[in-house]
Short mmCIF file of C-alpha atoms in Angstrom, two decimals:
data_model
loop_
_atom_site.label_atom_id
_atom_site.label_comp_id
_atom_site.label_asym_id
_atom_site.label_seq_id
_atom_site.Cartn_x
_atom_site.Cartn_y
_atom_site.Cartn_z
CA MET A 1 -31.12 -0.59 45.59
CA SER A 2 -29.12 -2.72 42.62
CA PHE A 3 -27.56 -0.65 39.72
CA LEU A 4 -29.61 -2.83 37.01
CA ASP A 5 -32.96 -1.52 39.29
CA THR A 6 -31.38 1.87 39.38
CA VAL A 7 -31.47 1.74 35.66
CA ARG A 8 -34.94 0.85 35.83
CA ILE A 9 -36.35 3.44 37.56
CA ALA A 10 -34.02 5.96 35.15
CA LEU A 11 -36.08 4.34 31.79
CA ARG A 12 -39.82 4.25 34.14
CA ALA A 13 -39.04 8.10 34.98
CA LEU A 14 -37.82 9.14 31.54
CA LEU A 15 -40.69 6.71 29.73
CA LYS A 16 -43.34 9.07 31.84
CA ASN A 17 -42.70 11.89 29.84
CA LYS A 18 -41.93 10.57 25.83
CA MET A 19 -42.04 13.82 23.91
CA ARG A 20 -40.02 15.05 26.37
CA ALA A 21 -37.28 12.91 26.39
CA VAL A 22 -36.55 12.65 22.72
CA LEU A 23 -36.60 16.80 22.14
CA THR A 24 -33.52 16.51 24.86
CA ILE A 25 -31.75 14.11 22.77
CA ILE A 26 -32.47 15.47 19.45
CA GLY A 27 -29.13 18.50 19.96
CA VAL A 28 -26.97 15.22 20.79
CA VAL A 29 -28.29 13.19 18.43
CA ILE A 30 -27.46 15.44 15.48
CA GLY A 31 -24.45 16.23 17.07
CA ILE A 32 -23.01 12.74 16.81
CA ALA A 33 -25.06 12.17 13.41
CA ALA A 34 -22.91 14.85 11.90
CA VAL A 35 -19.27 13.70 13.50
CA THR A 36 -20.35 10.54 12.64
CA THR A 37 -21.03 11.51 8.89
CA ILE A 38 -17.44 13.35 8.67
CA VAL A 39 -15.45 11.15 10.37
CA SER A 40 -17.11 8.64 7.79
CA ILE A 41 -16.42 11.16 4.52
CA GLY A 42 -13.15 12.19 5.43
CA GLN A 43 -11.48 8.12 5.75
CA GLY A 44 -13.77 7.51 2.41
CA ALA A 45 -11.18 9.96 0.89
CA SER A 46 -8.34 9.98 2.94
CA GLN A 47 -8.64 5.99 1.60
CA LEU A 48 -9.72 6.94 -2.59
CA VAL A 49 -6.12 9.18 -2.20
CA SER A 50 -4.60 6.51 -1.43
CA GLY A 51 -5.79 3.95 -3.80
CA GLU A 52 -4.91 6.70 -6.45
CA PHE A 53 -1.11 7.01 -5.57
CA GLU A 54 -1.12 3.33 -5.26
CA ALA A 55 -2.77 3.17 -9.04
CA LEU A 56 -0.29 5.35 -9.98
CA GLY A 57 2.57 2.83 -9.40
CA THR A 58 4.33 1.13 -6.69
CA ASN A 59 6.81 3.72 -5.17
CA VAL A 60 6.71 6.35 -8.04
CA VAL A 61 9.15 8.89 -8.32
CA LEU A 62 8.29 11.65 -11.39
CA VAL A 63 11.34 12.94 -13.44
CA LEU A 64 9.33 16.37 -15.40
CA PRO A 65 11.45 18.87 -17.28
CA GLY A 66 12.13 22.14 -15.50
CA GLN A 67 13.01 25.56 -17.47
CA THR A 68 15.27 26.11 -20.04
CA ARG A 69 16.36 29.94 -22.10
CA ARG A 70 16.13 30.40 -25.60
CA GLY A 71 17.60 33.27 -26.81
CA GLY A 72 16.96 35.32 -23.32
CA VAL A 73 13.68 33.73 -23.06
CA ARG A 74 12.80 31.59 -19.62
CA GLN A 75 10.64 28.51 -21.74
CA SER A 76 8.56 26.33 -18.88
CA GLY A 77 8.10 22.22 -19.95
CA ALA A 78 10.65 22.50 -23.10
CA PRO A 79 11.68 18.77 -23.68
CA THR A 80 14.74 18.50 -21.34
CA LEU A 81 14.39 14.99 -21.20
CA THR A 82 15.49 11.65 -23.43
CA ALA A 83 14.74 8.93 -23.16
CA GLU A 84 19.05 7.57 -22.02
CA ASP A 85 17.74 9.39 -18.61
CA SER A 86 15.20 7.13 -18.28
CA ASP A 87 17.84 4.06 -19.05
CA SER A 88 20.78 5.64 -17.09
CA ILE A 89 18.25 6.31 -13.58
CA GLY A 90 17.16 2.78 -14.13
CA THR A 91 20.61 0.95 -14.15
CA GLU A 92 22.89 3.83 -11.91
CA CYS A 93 19.87 4.48 -9.08
CA PRO A 94 20.78 1.21 -7.05
CA ALA A 95 17.25 2.32 -5.16
CA VAL A 96 15.60 2.76 -8.42
CA LEU A 97 13.78 -0.74 -9.45
CA ALA A 98 12.57 0.20 -13.11
CA SER A 99 11.19 2.31 -15.13
CA SER A 100 10.22 4.49 -18.38
CA PRO A 101 10.13 7.13 -20.49
CA ILE A 102 6.80 9.25 -21.32
CA VAL A 103 6.60 10.62 -24.91
CA GLY A 104 2.11 11.70 -24.45
CA THR A 105 0.13 12.10 -28.32
CA SER A 106 -3.37 12.05 -28.71
CA GLY A 107 -5.62 10.43 -31.72
CA GLN A 108 -8.03 8.83 -33.48
CA ILE A 109 -8.51 4.78 -33.39
CA ILE A 110 -10.04 3.05 -36.08
CA TYR A 111 -11.25 -0.55 -36.45
CA GLY A 112 -13.10 -1.38 -39.46
CA ASN A 113 -16.68 0.81 -39.20
CA GLU A 114 -15.66 2.00 -35.57
CA ASN A 115 -13.98 4.89 -34.31
CA TRP A 116 -13.03 5.96 -31.32
CA ASN A 117 -10.97 8.86 -29.33
CA PRO A 118 -9.47 7.37 -26.49
CA LYS A 119 -8.08 10.05 -23.05
CA GLU A 120 -4.92 8.65 -23.24
CA MET A 121 -2.17 8.25 -25.84
CA GLN A 122 1.63 7.21 -24.75
CA GLY A 123 4.28 6.16 -25.76
CA VAL A 124 6.64 4.21 -22.90
CA GLY A 125 9.51 1.74 -22.39
CA SER A 126 9.43 -1.71 -21.95
CA ASP A 127 9.67 -1.73 -17.86
CA TYR A 128 6.51 0.66 -17.97
CA LEU A 129 3.89 -1.76 -16.47
CA ILE A 130 5.84 -3.03 -13.70
CA VAL A 131 6.84 0.79 -12.89
CA ARG A 132 2.61 1.10 -12.49
CA ASN A 133 1.91 -1.78 -10.30
CA TRP A 134 -0.71 -3.28 -13.87
CA ASP A 135 -1.25 -6.58 -14.70
CA LEU A 136 -2.42 -7.85 -18.82
CA ASP A 137 -5.37 -9.52 -19.37
CA ALA A 138 -4.46 -11.45 -22.52
CA GLY A 139 -2.04 -11.39 -23.94
CA GLY A 140 2.13 -9.65 -23.98
CA PHE A 141 3.82 -6.50 -23.86
CA PHE A 142 6.14 -4.78 -26.12
CA SER A 143 9.91 -5.33 -25.86
CA ASP A 144 12.67 -4.03 -25.89
CA GLY A 145 13.12 -5.06 -29.91
CA ASP A 146 10.26 -3.80 -30.56
CA ILE A 147 11.15 -0.40 -29.63
CA HIS A 148 14.22 -0.42 -30.55
CA SER A 149 12.72 -1.38 -33.94
CA ASN A 150 9.85 1.56 -33.08
CA ALA A 151 7.51 -1.80 -33.73
CA LYS A 152 3.80 -1.02 -34.25
CA VAL A 153 2.11 -2.88 -31.50
CA CYS A 154 0.16 -1.50 -28.60
CA VAL A 155 -1.41 -2.53 -26.29
CA ILE A 156 -5.23 -1.42 -25.78
CA GLY A 157 -7.44 -0.45 -22.25
CA GLN A 158 -10.78 -2.23 -21.04
CA THR A 159 -13.06 0.71 -22.55
CA LEU A 160 -11.86 0.20 -26.32
CA ILE A 161 -12.90 -3.27 -26.47
CA PRO A 162 -16.15 -2.03 -26.44
CA LYS A 163 -16.45 0.70 -27.71
CA LEU A 164 -14.02 -0.84 -31.14
CA PHE A 165 -13.82 -4.72 -30.99
CA ARG A 166 -17.63 -5.38 -29.46
CA THR A 167 -17.43 -8.70 -29.78
CA VAL A 168 -14.93 -9.50 -31.94
CA ASN A 169 -10.82 -10.66 -30.55
CA PRO A 170 -9.26 -7.93 -30.18
CA LEU A 171 -5.67 -10.13 -30.02
CA ASP A 172 -4.13 -9.95 -32.68
CA GLU A 173 -6.35 -7.42 -34.88
CA THR A 174 -5.20 -4.26 -36.06
CA ILE A 175 -6.44 -0.65 -35.60
CA ARG A 176 -5.13 2.66 -37.23
CA ILE A 177 -4.02 5.12 -35.17
CA ASN A 178 -4.12 8.15 -36.64
CA ASN A 179 -3.51 6.26 -40.36
CA VAL A 180 -0.58 4.20 -38.97
CA PRO A 181 -1.42 1.10 -38.55
CA PHE A 182 -0.65 -0.84 -35.04
CA ARG A 183 -1.17 -5.00 -34.20
CA VAL A 184 -2.79 -5.48 -30.49
CA ILE A 185 -0.50 -7.28 -28.73
CA GLY A 186 -1.42 -7.31 -25.54
CA ILE A 187 -4.83 -6.05 -23.22
CA LEU A 188 -4.49 -4.39 -19.86
CA ALA A 189 -6.35 -5.42 -16.30
CA LYS A 190 -9.34 -2.71 -15.62
CA LYS A 191 -8.07 -0.26 -13.30
CA GLY A 192 -11.34 1.74 -13.25
CA ALA A 193 -11.81 5.70 -12.37
CA ASN A 194 -9.96 8.04 -10.93
CA MET A 195 -10.22 10.24 -8.35
CA VAL A 196 -11.78 13.22 -10.54
CA GLY A 197 -13.14 10.44 -12.75
CA ASP A 198 -10.92 9.59 -15.08
CA ASP A 199 -10.90 6.57 -17.18
CA GLN A 200 -8.31 4.78 -16.83
CA ASP A 201 -9.11 1.54 -18.61
CA ASP A 202 -9.39 4.08 -21.75
CA ILE A 203 -5.43 4.26 -23.44
CA VAL A 204 -3.44 2.57 -25.55
CA LEU A 205 -0.08 2.62 -24.61
CA MET A 206 3.02 1.76 -27.27
CA PRO A 207 6.56 2.58 -28.28
CA HIS A 208 7.94 5.38 -27.69
CA THR A 209 9.96 5.46 -30.15
CA THR A 210 6.73 4.90 -32.46
CA VAL A 211 5.24 7.19 -31.05
CA ARG A 212 7.82 9.71 -31.64
CA LYS A 213 9.01 8.61 -34.72
CA ARG A 214 5.84 7.58 -36.59
CA ILE A 215 2.92 9.72 -34.88
CA ASN A 216 4.57 12.92 -33.39
CA GLY A 217 6.37 13.05 -36.68
CA SER A 218 9.66 14.55 -34.29
CA PRO A 219 13.40 13.75 -34.98
CA GLN A 220 14.93 14.71 -31.21
CA ASP A 221 15.51 11.81 -28.69
CA THR A 222 13.21 13.30 -26.08
CA VAL A 223 10.41 12.48 -24.01
CA HIS A 224 7.97 14.14 -21.58
CA ALA A 225 8.54 12.76 -19.12
CA ILE A 226 10.40 10.27 -17.50
CA MET A 227 7.91 7.57 -14.91
CA VAL A 228 9.98 5.22 -11.88
CA SER A 229 9.48 3.17 -8.80
CA ALA A 230 11.84 3.07 -6.10
CA ARG A 231 12.69 -0.65 -5.00
CA SER A 232 10.00 -0.30 -1.89
CA THR A 233 8.68 3.17 0.46
CA ASP A 234 10.78 3.08 2.47
CA GLN A 235 14.16 4.08 -0.45
CA MET A 236 11.65 6.84 -1.74
CA GLY A 237 13.81 9.34 -0.43
CA ILE A 238 17.61 7.07 -1.45
CA ALA A 239 16.04 6.74 -4.97
CA THR A 240 15.21 10.51 -5.53
CA LYS A 241 18.74 12.00 -4.21
CA GLN A 242 20.49 9.26 -6.16
CA ILE A 243 17.79 10.34 -9.85
CA GLU A 244 18.57 14.13 -8.86
CA SER A 245 22.38 13.03 -8.44
CA LEU A 246 23.12 11.50 -11.63
CA MET A 247 20.17 14.17 -13.38
CA TYR A 248 22.64 16.58 -12.24
CA GLU A 249 25.84 15.36 -14.14
CA ARG A 250 24.14 13.71 -16.83
CA HIS A 251 23.22 17.23 -17.73
CA GLN A 252 26.17 18.84 -16.12
CA VAL A 253 24.59 20.63 -13.38
CA GLY A 254 26.50 23.18 -12.17
CA PRO A 255 25.85 24.51 -8.05
CA GLN A 256 24.68 27.98 -9.54
CA ASP A 257 23.52 26.99 -12.58
CA GLU A 258 18.72 25.91 -12.54
CA ALA A 259 18.02 23.14 -12.99
CA ASP A 260 16.47 22.00 -15.78
CA PHE A 261 14.14 18.98 -14.48
CA SER A 262 12.25 18.39 -11.50
CA VAL A 263 11.61 15.41 -9.28
CA GLN A 264 8.43 14.39 -7.46
CA ASP A 265 7.94 12.34 -5.45
CA THR A 266 4.55 11.03 -4.81
CA THR A 267 4.48 9.68 -1.31
CA GLU A 268 5.29 13.35 0.03
CA ILE A 269 1.72 14.59 -2.45
CA ALA A 270 -0.17 11.72 -0.88
CA ALA A 271 0.81 12.45 2.53
CA THR A 272 0.50 16.51 1.29
CA LEU A 273 -3.30 15.04 0.49
CA GLY A 274 -3.62 13.91 3.66
CA ILE A 275 -2.81 16.01 5.76
CA ILE A 276 -5.59 17.72 4.55
CA THR A 277 -7.90 16.11 4.52
CA GLY A 278 -6.66 14.43 7.81
CA THR A 279 -6.95 18.59 9.13
CA LEU A 280 -10.47 19.33 7.14
CA THR A 281 -11.78 16.28 9.12
CA LEU A 282 -11.20 17.37 12.24
CA MET A 283 -12.66 21.42 11.70
CA LEU A 284 -15.74 20.09 10.40
CA SER A 285 -15.60 17.49 13.36
CA ALA A 286 -15.12 20.03 15.98
CA ILE A 287 -18.26 22.31 14.16
CA ALA A 288 -20.39 19.81 14.49
CA GLY A 289 -19.28 18.80 18.43
CA ILE A 290 -21.24 22.02 19.20
CA SER A 291 -24.40 20.67 18.35
CA LEU A 292 -22.74 18.27 21.27
CA LEU A 293 -22.70 20.84 23.92
CA VAL A 294 -26.21 22.72 22.37
CA GLY A 295 -27.37 19.23 23.04
CA GLY A 296 -26.05 18.49 27.15
CA VAL A 297 -27.18 22.42 27.94
CA GLY A 298 -30.65 20.77 27.07
CA ILE A 299 -29.53 18.09 29.53
CA MET A 300 -28.57 20.13 31.82
CA ASN A 301 -32.30 21.44 31.48
CA ILE A 302 -34.09 19.45 31.65
CA MET A 303 -32.93 18.03 34.74
CA LEU A 304 -33.38 20.04 36.42
CA VAL A 305 -37.05 20.65 35.39
CA SER A 306 -37.14 16.41 36.24
CA VAL A 307 -35.72 17.81 39.52
CA THR A 308 -37.75 20.47 40.94
CA GLU A 309 -41.35 18.43 39.91
CA ARG A 310 -40.02 15.19 40.84
CA THR A 311 -38.78 16.87 45.25
CA ARG A 312 -41.10 14.99 46.59
CA GLU A 313 -40.82 12.03 45.40
CA ILE A 314 -36.65 12.44 45.77
CA GLY A 315 -38.13 13.00 50.47
CA ILE A 316 -40.35 9.82 49.90
CA ARG A 317 -36.94 8.08 49.12
CA MET A 318 -34.77 9.53 51.39
CA ALA A 319 -37.83 9.38 54.55
CA ILE A 320 -37.55 5.30 53.71
CA GLY A 321 -33.81 4.89 53.76
CA ALA A 322 -31.89 6.78 50.65
CA ARG A 323 -29.61 8.24 50.87
CA GLY A 324 -27.92 10.55 48.67
CA LYS A 325 -25.42 9.15 46.57
CA ASP A 326 -28.82 7.14 46.30
CA ILE A 327 -30.11 10.00 44.93
CA LEU A 328 -26.89 10.82 43.02
CA ARG A 329 -26.77 8.08 41.40
CA GLN A 330 -30.68 7.52 40.00
CA PHE A 331 -30.21 10.87 38.55
CA LEU A 332 -27.08 10.65 36.76
CA ILE A 333 -27.86 7.74 35.74
CA GLU A 334 -31.24 9.28 33.56
CA SER A 335 -28.81 12.04 31.80
CA VAL A 336 -26.12 9.63 30.91
CA VAL A 337 -28.59 6.83 29.35
CA LEU A 338 -30.71 9.42 27.43
CA SER A 339 -27.32 10.89 25.97
CA CYS A 340 -26.39 7.26 25.17
CA ILE A 341 -29.14 6.67 23.63
CA GLY A 342 -28.93 10.38 21.95
CA GLY A 343 -25.57 8.64 21.05
CA ALA A 344 -27.26 5.20 19.40
CA ILE A 345 -29.30 6.79 17.28
CA GLY A 346 -26.96 9.73 16.09
CA LEU A 347 -24.79 6.88 15.27
CA ALA A 348 -27.36 4.06 12.80
CA LEU A 349 -28.10 8.48 11.25
CA GLY A 350 -25.02 8.83 10.41
CA THR A 351 -24.19 5.77 9.04
CA ALA A 352 -26.97 5.82 7.03
CA THR A 353 -26.48 9.87 5.65
CA SER A 354 -22.56 8.55 4.97
CA MET A 355 -23.65 5.23 2.70
CA ALA A 356 -26.94 7.61 1.08
CA ALA A 357 -23.55 10.08 0.64
CA THR A 358 -21.19 7.51 -0.07
CA VAL A 359 -23.81 6.01 -2.96
CA LEU A 360 -24.62 9.41 -4.83
CA ILE A 361 -20.84 10.54 -5.03
CA ASN A 362 -20.15 7.45 -7.08
CA ALA A 363 -23.49 8.35 -9.29
CA TYR A 364 -22.46 11.27 -9.92
CA LYS A 365 -19.00 10.71 -10.56
CA PRO A 366 -19.65 6.88 -12.08
CA GLY A 367 -16.62 4.46 -11.88
CA THR A 368 -14.81 6.77 -9.19
CA GLU A 369 -15.04 4.05 -6.19
CA TRP A 370 -15.75 6.57 -4.37
CA PRO A 371 -15.37 3.79 -0.29
CA MET A 372 -17.96 4.04 2.29
CA VAL A 373 -16.24 3.81 5.79
CA VAL A 374 -17.30 3.23 9.48
CA SER A 375 -14.59 3.34 11.55
CA ILE A 376 -15.61 0.92 14.50
CA PRO A 377 -12.80 2.74 17.14
CA ALA A 378 -14.88 6.07 15.79
CA ALA A 379 -18.12 5.14 16.72
CA PHE A 380 -16.50 4.22 20.41
CA VAL A 381 -15.61 7.15 20.25
CA ALA A 382 -18.77 9.16 19.50
CA MET A 383 -20.78 6.23 22.61
CA GLY A 384 -17.80 7.36 25.24
CA PHE A 385 -18.79 10.61 24.49
CA ALA A 386 -22.24 10.88 24.11
CA ALA A 387 -21.81 9.68 27.53
CA ALA A 388 -19.46 12.05 28.94
CA VAL A 389 -21.52 14.34 27.68
CA GLY A 390 -25.01 13.08 30.09
CA VAL A 391 -22.02 12.79 32.96
CA PHE A 392 -20.23 16.09 32.59
CA PHE A 393 -24.45 17.92 32.04
CA GLY A 394 -25.86 15.48 34.44
CA TYR A 395 -23.72 15.27 37.32
CA TYR A 396 -25.16 19.57 38.79
CA PRO A 397 -28.65 17.83 38.10
CA ALA A 398 -28.22 14.70 40.05
CA ARG A 399 -26.18 16.58 42.87
CA ARG A 400 -28.07 19.36 43.65
CA ALA A 401 -31.01 16.62 44.14
CA SER A 402 -28.85 14.87 46.59
CA LYS A 403 -28.37 17.61 48.28
CA LEU A 404 -32.33 18.10 48.68
CA ASP A 405 -33.69 18.34 52.24
CA PRO A 406 -36.04 15.11 52.96
CA ILE A 407 -38.17 17.10 55.28
CA ASP A 408 -38.24 20.26 52.95
CA ALA A 409 -38.83 17.87 49.93
CA LEU A 410 -41.94 16.02 52.28
CA ARG A 411 -43.41 19.23 52.93
CA TYR A 412 -42.11 20.45 48.77
CA GLU A 413 -46.31 20.55 46.62
#
């Protein structure tokens, strides 16, 4: 018989016992669906993490204040960084593309009869948009001259437009931030929510000198953090070492002294999170794979029952010329067909479940664009694994059928 004839006979035999075939493949369906769903959600999580760090900026390195001692007491997060540190990093570190100081603040914004409390209010440098890889939707950004003159200008995010201005064009309008008038000179391009659901567009940017002196009322030239962008991903490590070396020199930190700053490479953080999500995905997939083994045992059990029920049929086939390898191939194909049908149904079910999970996650966290990922290679691997389950667990029943003695098989009732 040809291969197609064998497949046709195998399908006919399976259709004779539809309910039994359906019950047999349930384990494979559940296993493949579970693995597909977990891999899809895991890859979506990895993409979301990567997207969040891309939204943070291109090749970003963070310089944060460390610990200082005052009166013998160690103080964490004390203001140890200055705007001059940021300027020096930008000019004296060859691997650095741009650098911006960060000064945080909070308060209420008033425009006419409307008021709003944005999630983020920051004083930044003129290169902040380069560091964050953030475009402007309209208008411009403040210059070094604005920073040196403590200019009362600001750039707003997209969320503030409907909250404060409604149908009015915000450009050149005057808003009051903690009762200090600021002129809107630019509007940031939309970024959306981050992975925890916070609105990144609910933000106001001002010159860091203006925030420090006019809003926070601080006479010191200190900043809360410094955000740096390396020239390329390959130079992240070099940029980090150059920044550390420069900061040790500027802050006069000796070999035995504890640094009053810390340098964090966001690429390393992203890589660590990627390892965590990948490990969790692999672990959960392995757990889900147990149901595939259960499904395989079910296939073996049903095929053994099928061999027993069709013993006389096997004897007739052998009596009219069928060889042992023909019988082996027929029952092996039946087992593989069962597994592949279960794999196809499981793949479709897993994809649908992944889509539903993505919709629910995005609905639960409005603004969080959890990506829907369907991995084609993973789909092929799932189908291949389903076929392998059919071959592995179907081989013993098929071999047992092929070894039956024709005369004994014909006598079987």
